[in-house]
Short mmCIF file of C-alpha atoms and ligand atoms in Angstrom, two decimals:
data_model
loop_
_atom_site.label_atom_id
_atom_site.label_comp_id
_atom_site.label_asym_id
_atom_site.label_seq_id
_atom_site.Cartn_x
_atom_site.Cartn_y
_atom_site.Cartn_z
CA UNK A 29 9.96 -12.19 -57.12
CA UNK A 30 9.47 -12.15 -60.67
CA UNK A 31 5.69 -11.66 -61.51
CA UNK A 32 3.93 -12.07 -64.34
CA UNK A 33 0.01 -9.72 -63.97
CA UNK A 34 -2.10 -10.79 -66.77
CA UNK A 35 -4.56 -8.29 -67.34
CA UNK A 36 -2.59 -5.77 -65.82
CA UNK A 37 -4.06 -3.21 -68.47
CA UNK A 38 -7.41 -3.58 -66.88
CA UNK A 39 -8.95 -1.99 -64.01
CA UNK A 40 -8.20 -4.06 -60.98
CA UNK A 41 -5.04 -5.45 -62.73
CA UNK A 42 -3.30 -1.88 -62.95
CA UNK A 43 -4.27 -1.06 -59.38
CA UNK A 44 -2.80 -4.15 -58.79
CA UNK A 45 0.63 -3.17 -60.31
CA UNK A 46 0.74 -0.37 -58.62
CA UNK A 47 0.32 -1.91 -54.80
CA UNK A 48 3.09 -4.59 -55.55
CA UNK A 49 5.18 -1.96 -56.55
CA UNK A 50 4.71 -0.01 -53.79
CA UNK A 51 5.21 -2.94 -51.23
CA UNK A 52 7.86 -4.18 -53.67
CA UNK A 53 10.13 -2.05 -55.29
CA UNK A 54 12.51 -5.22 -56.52
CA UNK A 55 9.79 -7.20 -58.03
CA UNK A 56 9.80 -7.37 -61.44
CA UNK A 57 6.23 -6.78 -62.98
CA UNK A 58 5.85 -8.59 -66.39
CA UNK A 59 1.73 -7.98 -67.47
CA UNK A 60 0.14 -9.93 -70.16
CA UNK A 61 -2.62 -8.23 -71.55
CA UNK A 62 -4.92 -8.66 -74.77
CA UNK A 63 -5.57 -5.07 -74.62
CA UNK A 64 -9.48 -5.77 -75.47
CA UNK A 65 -12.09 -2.86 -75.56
CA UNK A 66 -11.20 -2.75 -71.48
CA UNK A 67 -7.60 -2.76 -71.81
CA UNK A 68 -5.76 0.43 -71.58
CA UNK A 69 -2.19 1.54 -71.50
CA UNK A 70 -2.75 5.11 -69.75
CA UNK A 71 -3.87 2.47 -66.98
CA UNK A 72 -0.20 2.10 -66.60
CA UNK A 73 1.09 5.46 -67.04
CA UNK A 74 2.35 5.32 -63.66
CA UNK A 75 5.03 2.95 -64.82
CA UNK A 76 7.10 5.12 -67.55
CA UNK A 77 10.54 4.86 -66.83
CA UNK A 78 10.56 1.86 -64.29
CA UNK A 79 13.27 -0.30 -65.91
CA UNK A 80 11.55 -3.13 -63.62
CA UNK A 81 8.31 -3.02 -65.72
CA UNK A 82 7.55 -4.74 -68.90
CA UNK A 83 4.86 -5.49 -70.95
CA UNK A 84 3.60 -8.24 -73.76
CA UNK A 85 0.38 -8.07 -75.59
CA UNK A 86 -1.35 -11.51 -76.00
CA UNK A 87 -4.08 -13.50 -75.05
CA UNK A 88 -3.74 -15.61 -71.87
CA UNK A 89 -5.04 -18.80 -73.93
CA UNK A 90 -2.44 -18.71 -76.23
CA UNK A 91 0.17 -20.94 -74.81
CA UNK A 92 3.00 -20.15 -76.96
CA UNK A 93 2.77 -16.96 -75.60
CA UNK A 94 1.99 -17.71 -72.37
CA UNK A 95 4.77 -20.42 -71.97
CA UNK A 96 7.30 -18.00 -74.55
CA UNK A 97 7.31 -15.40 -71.58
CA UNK A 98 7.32 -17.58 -68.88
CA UNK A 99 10.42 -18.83 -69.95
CA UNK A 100 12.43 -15.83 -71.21
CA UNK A 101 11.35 -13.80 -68.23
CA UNK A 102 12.23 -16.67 -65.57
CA UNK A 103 8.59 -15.71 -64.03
CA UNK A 104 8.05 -17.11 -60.37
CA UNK A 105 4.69 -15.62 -59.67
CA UNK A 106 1.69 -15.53 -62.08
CA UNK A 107 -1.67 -13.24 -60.48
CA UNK A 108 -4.60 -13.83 -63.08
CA UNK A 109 -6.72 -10.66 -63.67
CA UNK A 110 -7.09 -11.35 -67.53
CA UNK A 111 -11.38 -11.52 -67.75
CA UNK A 112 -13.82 -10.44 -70.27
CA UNK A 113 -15.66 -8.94 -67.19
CA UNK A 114 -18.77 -7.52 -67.95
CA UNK A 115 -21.89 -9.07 -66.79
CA UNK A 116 -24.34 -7.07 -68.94
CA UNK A 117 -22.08 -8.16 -71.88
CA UNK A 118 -22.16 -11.91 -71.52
CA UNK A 119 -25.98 -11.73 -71.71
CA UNK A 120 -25.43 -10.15 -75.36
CA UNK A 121 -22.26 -12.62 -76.18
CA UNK A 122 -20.97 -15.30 -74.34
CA UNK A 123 -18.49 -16.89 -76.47
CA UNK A 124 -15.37 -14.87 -75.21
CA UNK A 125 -16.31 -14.93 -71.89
CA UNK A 126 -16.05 -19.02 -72.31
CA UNK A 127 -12.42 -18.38 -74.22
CA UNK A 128 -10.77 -16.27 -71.84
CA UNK A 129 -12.41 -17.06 -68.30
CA UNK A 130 -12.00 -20.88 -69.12
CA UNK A 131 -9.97 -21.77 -71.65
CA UNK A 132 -7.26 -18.49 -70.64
CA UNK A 133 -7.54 -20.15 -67.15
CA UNK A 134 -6.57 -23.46 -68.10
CA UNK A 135 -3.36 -22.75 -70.25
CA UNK A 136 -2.34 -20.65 -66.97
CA UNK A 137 -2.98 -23.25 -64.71
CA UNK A 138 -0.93 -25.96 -67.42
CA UNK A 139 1.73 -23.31 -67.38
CA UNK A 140 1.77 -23.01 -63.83
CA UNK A 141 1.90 -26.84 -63.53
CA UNK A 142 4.88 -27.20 -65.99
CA UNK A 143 7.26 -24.03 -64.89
CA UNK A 144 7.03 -24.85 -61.86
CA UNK A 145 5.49 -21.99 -60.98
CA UNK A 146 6.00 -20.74 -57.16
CA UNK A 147 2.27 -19.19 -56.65
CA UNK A 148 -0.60 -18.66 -58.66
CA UNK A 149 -3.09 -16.45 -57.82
CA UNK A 150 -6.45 -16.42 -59.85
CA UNK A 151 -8.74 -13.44 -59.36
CA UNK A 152 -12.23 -14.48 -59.31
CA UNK A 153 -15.41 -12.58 -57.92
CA UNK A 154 -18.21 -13.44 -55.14
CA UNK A 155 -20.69 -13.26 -58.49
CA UNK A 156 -20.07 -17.00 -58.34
CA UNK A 157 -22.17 -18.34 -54.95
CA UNK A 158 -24.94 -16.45 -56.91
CA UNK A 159 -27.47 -14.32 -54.65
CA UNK A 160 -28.11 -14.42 -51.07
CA UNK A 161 -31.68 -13.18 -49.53
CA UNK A 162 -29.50 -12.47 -45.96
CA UNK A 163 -26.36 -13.41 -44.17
CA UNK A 164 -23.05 -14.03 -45.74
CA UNK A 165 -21.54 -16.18 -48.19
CA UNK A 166 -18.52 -18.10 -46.81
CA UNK A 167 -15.67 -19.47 -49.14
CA UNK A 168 -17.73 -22.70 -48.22
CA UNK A 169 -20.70 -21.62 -49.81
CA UNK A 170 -21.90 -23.51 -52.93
CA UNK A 171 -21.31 -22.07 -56.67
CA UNK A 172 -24.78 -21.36 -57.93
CA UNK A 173 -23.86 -18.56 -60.77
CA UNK A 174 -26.47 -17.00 -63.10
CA UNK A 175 -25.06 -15.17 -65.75
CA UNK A 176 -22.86 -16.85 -68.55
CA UNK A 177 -20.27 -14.20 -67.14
CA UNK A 178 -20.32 -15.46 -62.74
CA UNK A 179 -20.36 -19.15 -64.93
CA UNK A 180 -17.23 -18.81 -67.00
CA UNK A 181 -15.37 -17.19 -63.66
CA UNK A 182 -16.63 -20.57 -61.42
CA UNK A 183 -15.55 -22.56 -64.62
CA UNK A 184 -11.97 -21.15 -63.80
CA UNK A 185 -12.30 -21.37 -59.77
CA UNK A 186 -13.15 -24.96 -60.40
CA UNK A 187 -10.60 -25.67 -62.55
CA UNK A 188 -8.04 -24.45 -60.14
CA UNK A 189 -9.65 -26.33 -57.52
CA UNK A 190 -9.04 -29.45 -59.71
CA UNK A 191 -5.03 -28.59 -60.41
CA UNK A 192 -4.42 -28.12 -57.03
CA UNK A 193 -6.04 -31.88 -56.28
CA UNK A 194 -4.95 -33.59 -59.14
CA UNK A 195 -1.38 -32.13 -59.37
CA UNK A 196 -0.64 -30.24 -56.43
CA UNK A 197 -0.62 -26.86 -58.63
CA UNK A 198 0.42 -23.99 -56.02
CA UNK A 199 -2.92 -22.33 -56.57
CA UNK A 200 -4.99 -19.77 -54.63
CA UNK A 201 -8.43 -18.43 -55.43
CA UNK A 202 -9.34 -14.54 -54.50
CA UNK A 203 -13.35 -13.66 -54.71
CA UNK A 204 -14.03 -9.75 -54.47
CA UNK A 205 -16.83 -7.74 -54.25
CA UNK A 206 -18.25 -4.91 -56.59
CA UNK A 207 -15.26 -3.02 -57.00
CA UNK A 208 -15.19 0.87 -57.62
CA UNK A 209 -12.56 3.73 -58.30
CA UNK A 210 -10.27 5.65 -60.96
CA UNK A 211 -9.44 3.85 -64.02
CA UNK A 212 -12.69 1.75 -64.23
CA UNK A 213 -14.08 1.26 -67.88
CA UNK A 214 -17.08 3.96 -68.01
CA UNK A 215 -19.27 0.45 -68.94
CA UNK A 216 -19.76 -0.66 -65.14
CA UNK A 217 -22.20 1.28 -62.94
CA UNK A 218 -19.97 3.84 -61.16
CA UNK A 219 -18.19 4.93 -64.44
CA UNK A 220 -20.99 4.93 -66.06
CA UNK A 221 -23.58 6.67 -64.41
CA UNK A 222 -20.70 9.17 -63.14
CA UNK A 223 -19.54 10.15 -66.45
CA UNK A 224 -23.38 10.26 -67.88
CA UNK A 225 -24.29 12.79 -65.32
CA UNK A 226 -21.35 14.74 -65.42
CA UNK A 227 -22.44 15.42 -69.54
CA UNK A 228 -25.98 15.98 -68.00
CA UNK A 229 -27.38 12.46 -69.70
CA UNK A 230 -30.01 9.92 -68.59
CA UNK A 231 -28.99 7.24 -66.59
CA UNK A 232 -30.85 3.58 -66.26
CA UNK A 233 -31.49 1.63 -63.29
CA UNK A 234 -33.26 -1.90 -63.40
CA UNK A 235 -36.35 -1.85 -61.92
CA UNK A 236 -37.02 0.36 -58.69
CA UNK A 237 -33.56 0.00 -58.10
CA UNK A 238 -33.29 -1.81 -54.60
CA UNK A 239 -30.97 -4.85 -55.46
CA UNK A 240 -28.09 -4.53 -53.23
CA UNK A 241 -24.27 -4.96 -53.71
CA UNK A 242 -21.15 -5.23 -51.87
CA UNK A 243 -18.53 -2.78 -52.37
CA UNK A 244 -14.77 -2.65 -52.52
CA UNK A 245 -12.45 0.04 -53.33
CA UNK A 246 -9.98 -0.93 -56.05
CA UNK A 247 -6.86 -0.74 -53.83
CA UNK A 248 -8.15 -2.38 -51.19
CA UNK A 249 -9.30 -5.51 -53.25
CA UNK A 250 -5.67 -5.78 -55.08
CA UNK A 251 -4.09 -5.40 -51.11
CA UNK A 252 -6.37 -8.02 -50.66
CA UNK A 253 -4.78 -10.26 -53.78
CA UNK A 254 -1.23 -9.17 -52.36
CA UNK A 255 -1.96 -10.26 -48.94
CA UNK A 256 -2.90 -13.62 -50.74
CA UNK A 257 0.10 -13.50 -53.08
CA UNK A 258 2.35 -13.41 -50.12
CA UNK A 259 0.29 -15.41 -47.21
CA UNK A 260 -2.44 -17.25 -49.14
CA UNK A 261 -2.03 -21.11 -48.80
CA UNK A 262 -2.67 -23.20 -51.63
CA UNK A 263 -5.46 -24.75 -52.14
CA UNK A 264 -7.45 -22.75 -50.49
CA UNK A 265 -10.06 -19.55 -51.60
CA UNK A 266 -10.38 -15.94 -49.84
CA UNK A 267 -12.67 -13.81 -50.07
CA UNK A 268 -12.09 -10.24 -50.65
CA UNK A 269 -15.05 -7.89 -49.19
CA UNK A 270 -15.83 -4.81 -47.61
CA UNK A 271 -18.75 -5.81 -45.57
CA UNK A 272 -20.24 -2.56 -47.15
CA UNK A 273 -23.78 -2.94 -48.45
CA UNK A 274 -25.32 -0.32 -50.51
CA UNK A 275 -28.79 -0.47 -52.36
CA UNK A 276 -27.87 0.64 -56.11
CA UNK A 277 -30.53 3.85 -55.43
CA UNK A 278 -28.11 4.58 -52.26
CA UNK A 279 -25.51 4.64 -55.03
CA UNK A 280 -27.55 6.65 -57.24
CA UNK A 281 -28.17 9.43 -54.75
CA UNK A 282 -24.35 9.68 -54.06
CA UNK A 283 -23.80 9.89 -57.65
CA UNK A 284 -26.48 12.76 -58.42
CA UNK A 285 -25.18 14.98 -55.56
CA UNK A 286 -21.75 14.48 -56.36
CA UNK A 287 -22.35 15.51 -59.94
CA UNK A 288 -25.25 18.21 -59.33
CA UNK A 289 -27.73 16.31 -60.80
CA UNK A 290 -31.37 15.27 -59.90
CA UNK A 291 -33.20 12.15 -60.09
CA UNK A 292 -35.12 13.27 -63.43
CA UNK A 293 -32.15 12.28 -65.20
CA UNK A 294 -32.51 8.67 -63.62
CA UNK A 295 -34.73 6.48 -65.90
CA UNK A 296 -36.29 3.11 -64.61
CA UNK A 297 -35.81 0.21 -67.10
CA UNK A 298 -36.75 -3.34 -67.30
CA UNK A 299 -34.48 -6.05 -66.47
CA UNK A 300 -32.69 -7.49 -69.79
CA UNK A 301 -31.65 -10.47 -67.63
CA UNK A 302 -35.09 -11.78 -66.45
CA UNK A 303 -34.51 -13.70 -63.76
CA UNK A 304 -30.55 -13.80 -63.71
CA UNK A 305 -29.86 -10.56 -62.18
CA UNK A 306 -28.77 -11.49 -58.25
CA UNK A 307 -30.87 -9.70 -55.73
CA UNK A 308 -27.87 -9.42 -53.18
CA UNK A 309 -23.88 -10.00 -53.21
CA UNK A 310 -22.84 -10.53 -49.35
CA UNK A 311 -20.00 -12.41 -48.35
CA UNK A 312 -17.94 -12.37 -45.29
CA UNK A 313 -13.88 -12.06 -45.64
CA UNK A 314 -13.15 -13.27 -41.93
CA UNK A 315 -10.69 -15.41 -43.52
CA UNK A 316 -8.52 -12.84 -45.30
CA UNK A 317 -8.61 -10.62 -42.20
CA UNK A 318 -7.30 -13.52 -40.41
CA UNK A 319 -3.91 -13.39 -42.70
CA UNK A 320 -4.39 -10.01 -41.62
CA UNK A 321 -5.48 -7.69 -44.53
CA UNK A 322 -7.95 -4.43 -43.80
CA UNK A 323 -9.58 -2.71 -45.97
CA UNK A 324 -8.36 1.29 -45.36
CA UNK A 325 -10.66 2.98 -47.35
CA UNK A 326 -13.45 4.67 -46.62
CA UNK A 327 -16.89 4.04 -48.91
CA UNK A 328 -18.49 7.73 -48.72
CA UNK A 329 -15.60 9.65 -48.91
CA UNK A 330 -14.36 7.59 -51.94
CA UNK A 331 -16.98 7.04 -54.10
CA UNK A 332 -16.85 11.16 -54.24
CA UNK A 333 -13.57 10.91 -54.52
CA UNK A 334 -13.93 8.66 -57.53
CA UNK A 335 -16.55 10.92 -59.43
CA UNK A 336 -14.20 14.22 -58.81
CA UNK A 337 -11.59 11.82 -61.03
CA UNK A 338 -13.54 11.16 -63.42
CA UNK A 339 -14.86 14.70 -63.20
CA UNK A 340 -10.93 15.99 -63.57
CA UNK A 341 -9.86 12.95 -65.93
CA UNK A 342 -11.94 13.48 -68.96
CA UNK A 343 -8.49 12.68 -71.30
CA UNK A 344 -8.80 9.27 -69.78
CA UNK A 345 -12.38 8.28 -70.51
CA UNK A 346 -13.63 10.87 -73.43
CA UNK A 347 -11.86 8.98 -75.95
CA UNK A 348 -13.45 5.79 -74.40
CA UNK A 349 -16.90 7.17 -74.74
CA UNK A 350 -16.55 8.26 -78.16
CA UNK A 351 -15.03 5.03 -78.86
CA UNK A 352 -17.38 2.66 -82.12
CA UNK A 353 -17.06 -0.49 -79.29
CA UNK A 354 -18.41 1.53 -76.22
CA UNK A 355 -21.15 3.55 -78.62
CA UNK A 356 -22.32 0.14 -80.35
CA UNK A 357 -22.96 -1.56 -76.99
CA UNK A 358 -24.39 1.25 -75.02
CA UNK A 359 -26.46 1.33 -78.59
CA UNK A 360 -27.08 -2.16 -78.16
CA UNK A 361 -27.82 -2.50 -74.61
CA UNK A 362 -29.34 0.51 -73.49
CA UNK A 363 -30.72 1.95 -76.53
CA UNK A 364 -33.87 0.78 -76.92
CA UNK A 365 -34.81 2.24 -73.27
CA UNK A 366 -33.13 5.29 -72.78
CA UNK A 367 -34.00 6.20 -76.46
CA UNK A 368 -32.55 8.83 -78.31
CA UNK A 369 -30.11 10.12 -75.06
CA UNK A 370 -27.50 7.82 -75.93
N1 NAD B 429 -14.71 -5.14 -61.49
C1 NAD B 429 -15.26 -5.80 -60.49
O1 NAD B 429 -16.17 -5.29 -59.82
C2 NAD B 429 -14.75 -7.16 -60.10
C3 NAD B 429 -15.18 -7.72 -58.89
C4 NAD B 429 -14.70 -8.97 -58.50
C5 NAD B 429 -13.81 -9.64 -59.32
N2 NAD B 429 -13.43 -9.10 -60.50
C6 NAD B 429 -12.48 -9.88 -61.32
O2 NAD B 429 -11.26 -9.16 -61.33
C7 NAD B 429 -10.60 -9.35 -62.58
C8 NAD B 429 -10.29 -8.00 -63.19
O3 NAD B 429 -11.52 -7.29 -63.37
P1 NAD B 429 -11.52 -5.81 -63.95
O4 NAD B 429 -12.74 -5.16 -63.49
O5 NAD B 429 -10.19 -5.17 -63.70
O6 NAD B 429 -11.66 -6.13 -65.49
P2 NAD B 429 -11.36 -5.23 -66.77
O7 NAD B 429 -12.37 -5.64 -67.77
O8 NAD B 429 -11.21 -3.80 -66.41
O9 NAD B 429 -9.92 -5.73 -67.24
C9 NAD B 429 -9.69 -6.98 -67.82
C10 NAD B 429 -8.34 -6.92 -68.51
O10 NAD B 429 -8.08 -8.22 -69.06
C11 NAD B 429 -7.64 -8.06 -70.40
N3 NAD B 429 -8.02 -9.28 -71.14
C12 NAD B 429 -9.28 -9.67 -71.49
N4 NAD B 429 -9.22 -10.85 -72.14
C13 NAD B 429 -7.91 -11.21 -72.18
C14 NAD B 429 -7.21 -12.33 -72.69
N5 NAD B 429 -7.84 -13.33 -73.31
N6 NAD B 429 -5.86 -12.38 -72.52
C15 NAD B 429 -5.20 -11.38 -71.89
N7 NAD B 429 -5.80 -10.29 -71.40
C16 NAD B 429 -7.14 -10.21 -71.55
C17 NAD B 429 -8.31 -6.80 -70.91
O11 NAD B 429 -7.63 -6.25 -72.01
C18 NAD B 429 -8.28 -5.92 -69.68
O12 NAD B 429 -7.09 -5.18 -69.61
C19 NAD B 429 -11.55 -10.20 -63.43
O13 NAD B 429 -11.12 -11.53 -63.37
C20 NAD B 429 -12.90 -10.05 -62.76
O14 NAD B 429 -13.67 -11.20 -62.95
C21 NAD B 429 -13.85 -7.88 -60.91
#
């Protein structure tokens, strides 16, 4: 198996490397990555010295790049993690959400179509069915996004959807939950909160907090892509979930005791997306359980986990934090609620 892991830089994307090395040690892992403000080659540091490891940078919607290292790498596999990812983001900027989540998906997919390409996986996220006031969403479930971000992704799913009708493109769609744990760009609310309270900062939460969110540990949503890598059938969509529920003040609690902190540090703001920020993410992942993936981990225990890394991994996300693109958004976003304590 010869695999090419675009955005393998990224969060989900380097766990991802790491569990198909692990199951196997043949493969050969080619990533593609753009290395954007969320890219990161420590992500990889795992990989230093594996002869069986390479990596390009490059956009995923350039196709001379895309097709260039197809070819010289004889690639059989291609699993899509390549997003501009950040909700809160595509509220400021949409344009290269549209670029890379659309256009990056459609020079894969031509790729795919035109190599000959064995599988192709394309990571997507349950963001895309929208919210749900109770019960699950199936893989039936309509796509009903609200943020330009959940959008571009369904612009991809449906695009995939089309290439495997029109041209029988080997293509498989993954949709995970909120996904936590080491590595994750201090922008999302985990990292972010986590490494706020650990310098004794103010934290924001929208509203009074309550919306609630599924959650998935990074390893056990890329086992989940690998499971559909191997097993998946084309054509078809799985859902990758945890069936673990947590208010984001649940969250918040967790994070303040793991950390030492108290809730005076937590500061209610309002809403920047009006009426686009989903009340509830809940979907059920019967179907990848059937193919027989489990999630193994264990929410409590590794969400604490998760802060002690980021608590003993300041080298990794210091330089992130002092970074001009993480200051000017948290600037941009945040700033004109949580005031001077930027
Ligand atoms: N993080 C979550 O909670 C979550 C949940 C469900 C699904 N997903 C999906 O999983 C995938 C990975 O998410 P993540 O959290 O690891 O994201 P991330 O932002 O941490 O990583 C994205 C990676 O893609 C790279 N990239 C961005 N644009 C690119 C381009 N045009 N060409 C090549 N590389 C490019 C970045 O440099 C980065 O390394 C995304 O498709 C996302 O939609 C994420």
């Amino acid at each position: 198996m010869r695999v090419l892991v675009t955005g393998g830089a990224g969060f989900i994307g380097s766990h991802f490397c790491r569990v198909l090395r692990r199951a196997h040690p043949d493969a050969r892992i080619v990533v593609l990555d753009a290395l954007t403000y969320a890219g990161n080659l420590r992500n990889l540091e795992d990989f230093e010295g594996d002869g069986n490891f390479a990596f390009h940078p490059g956009k995923i919607q350039d196709r001379t790049v895309v097709e260039g290292l197809i070819r010289c790498e004889s690639i059989t596999h291609i699993v899509d993690f390549a997003a501009e990812s950040h909700n809160d983001r595509s509220i400021q900027n949409s344009a290269e959400f549209i670029e890379t989540n659309v256009l990056g998906v459609y020079t894969l997919l031509e790729a795919t179509r035109r190599f000959r390409i064995e599988k192709y996986v394309h990571v997507s996220t349950d963001e895309v069915y929208g919210s749900i006031e109770a019960g699950d969403f199936t893989e039936e479930s309509p796509l009903e996004p609200n943020t330009p971000y959940s959008a571009s992704k369904a612009g991809g799913d449906l695009l995939v959807r089309a290439y495997w009708k029109a041209f029988a493109v080997p293509a498989v769609i993954t949709r995970g939950g909120n996904t936590y744990g080491p590595y994750q760009y201090p922008e999302k609310l985990i990292p972010f909160f986590a490494t706020r309270l650990l310098n004794g900062k103010k934290v924001p939460i929208y509203g009074d907090g309550t919306q609630v969110r599924e959650w998935i540990h990074a390893e056990d949503h890329a086992n989940g892509v690998l499971e559909v890598l191997e097993k998946g059938q084309a054509g078809e969509v799985y859902n990758i979930g945890d069936e673990n529920e947590r208010q984001n003040r649940q969250i918040v609690e967790i994070l303040l005791e793991e950390t030492g902190r108290t809730w005076d540090l937590v500061k209610s703001i309002p809403d920047p997306r009006r009426n686009a920020h989903d009340r509830r993410y809940s979907m059920s992942a019967a179907k990848l359980r059937n193919l027989g993936w489990r999630p193994e981990k264990t929410f409590e225990e590794e969400i604490r986990r998760t802060v002690r890394w980021y608590a003993e991994r300041r080298d990794w996300w210091e330089p992130i934090v002092r970074s001009e693109d993480y200051q000017s958004f948290v600037r941009a976003y945040y700033g004109p609620s949580l005031g001077e304590d930027l």
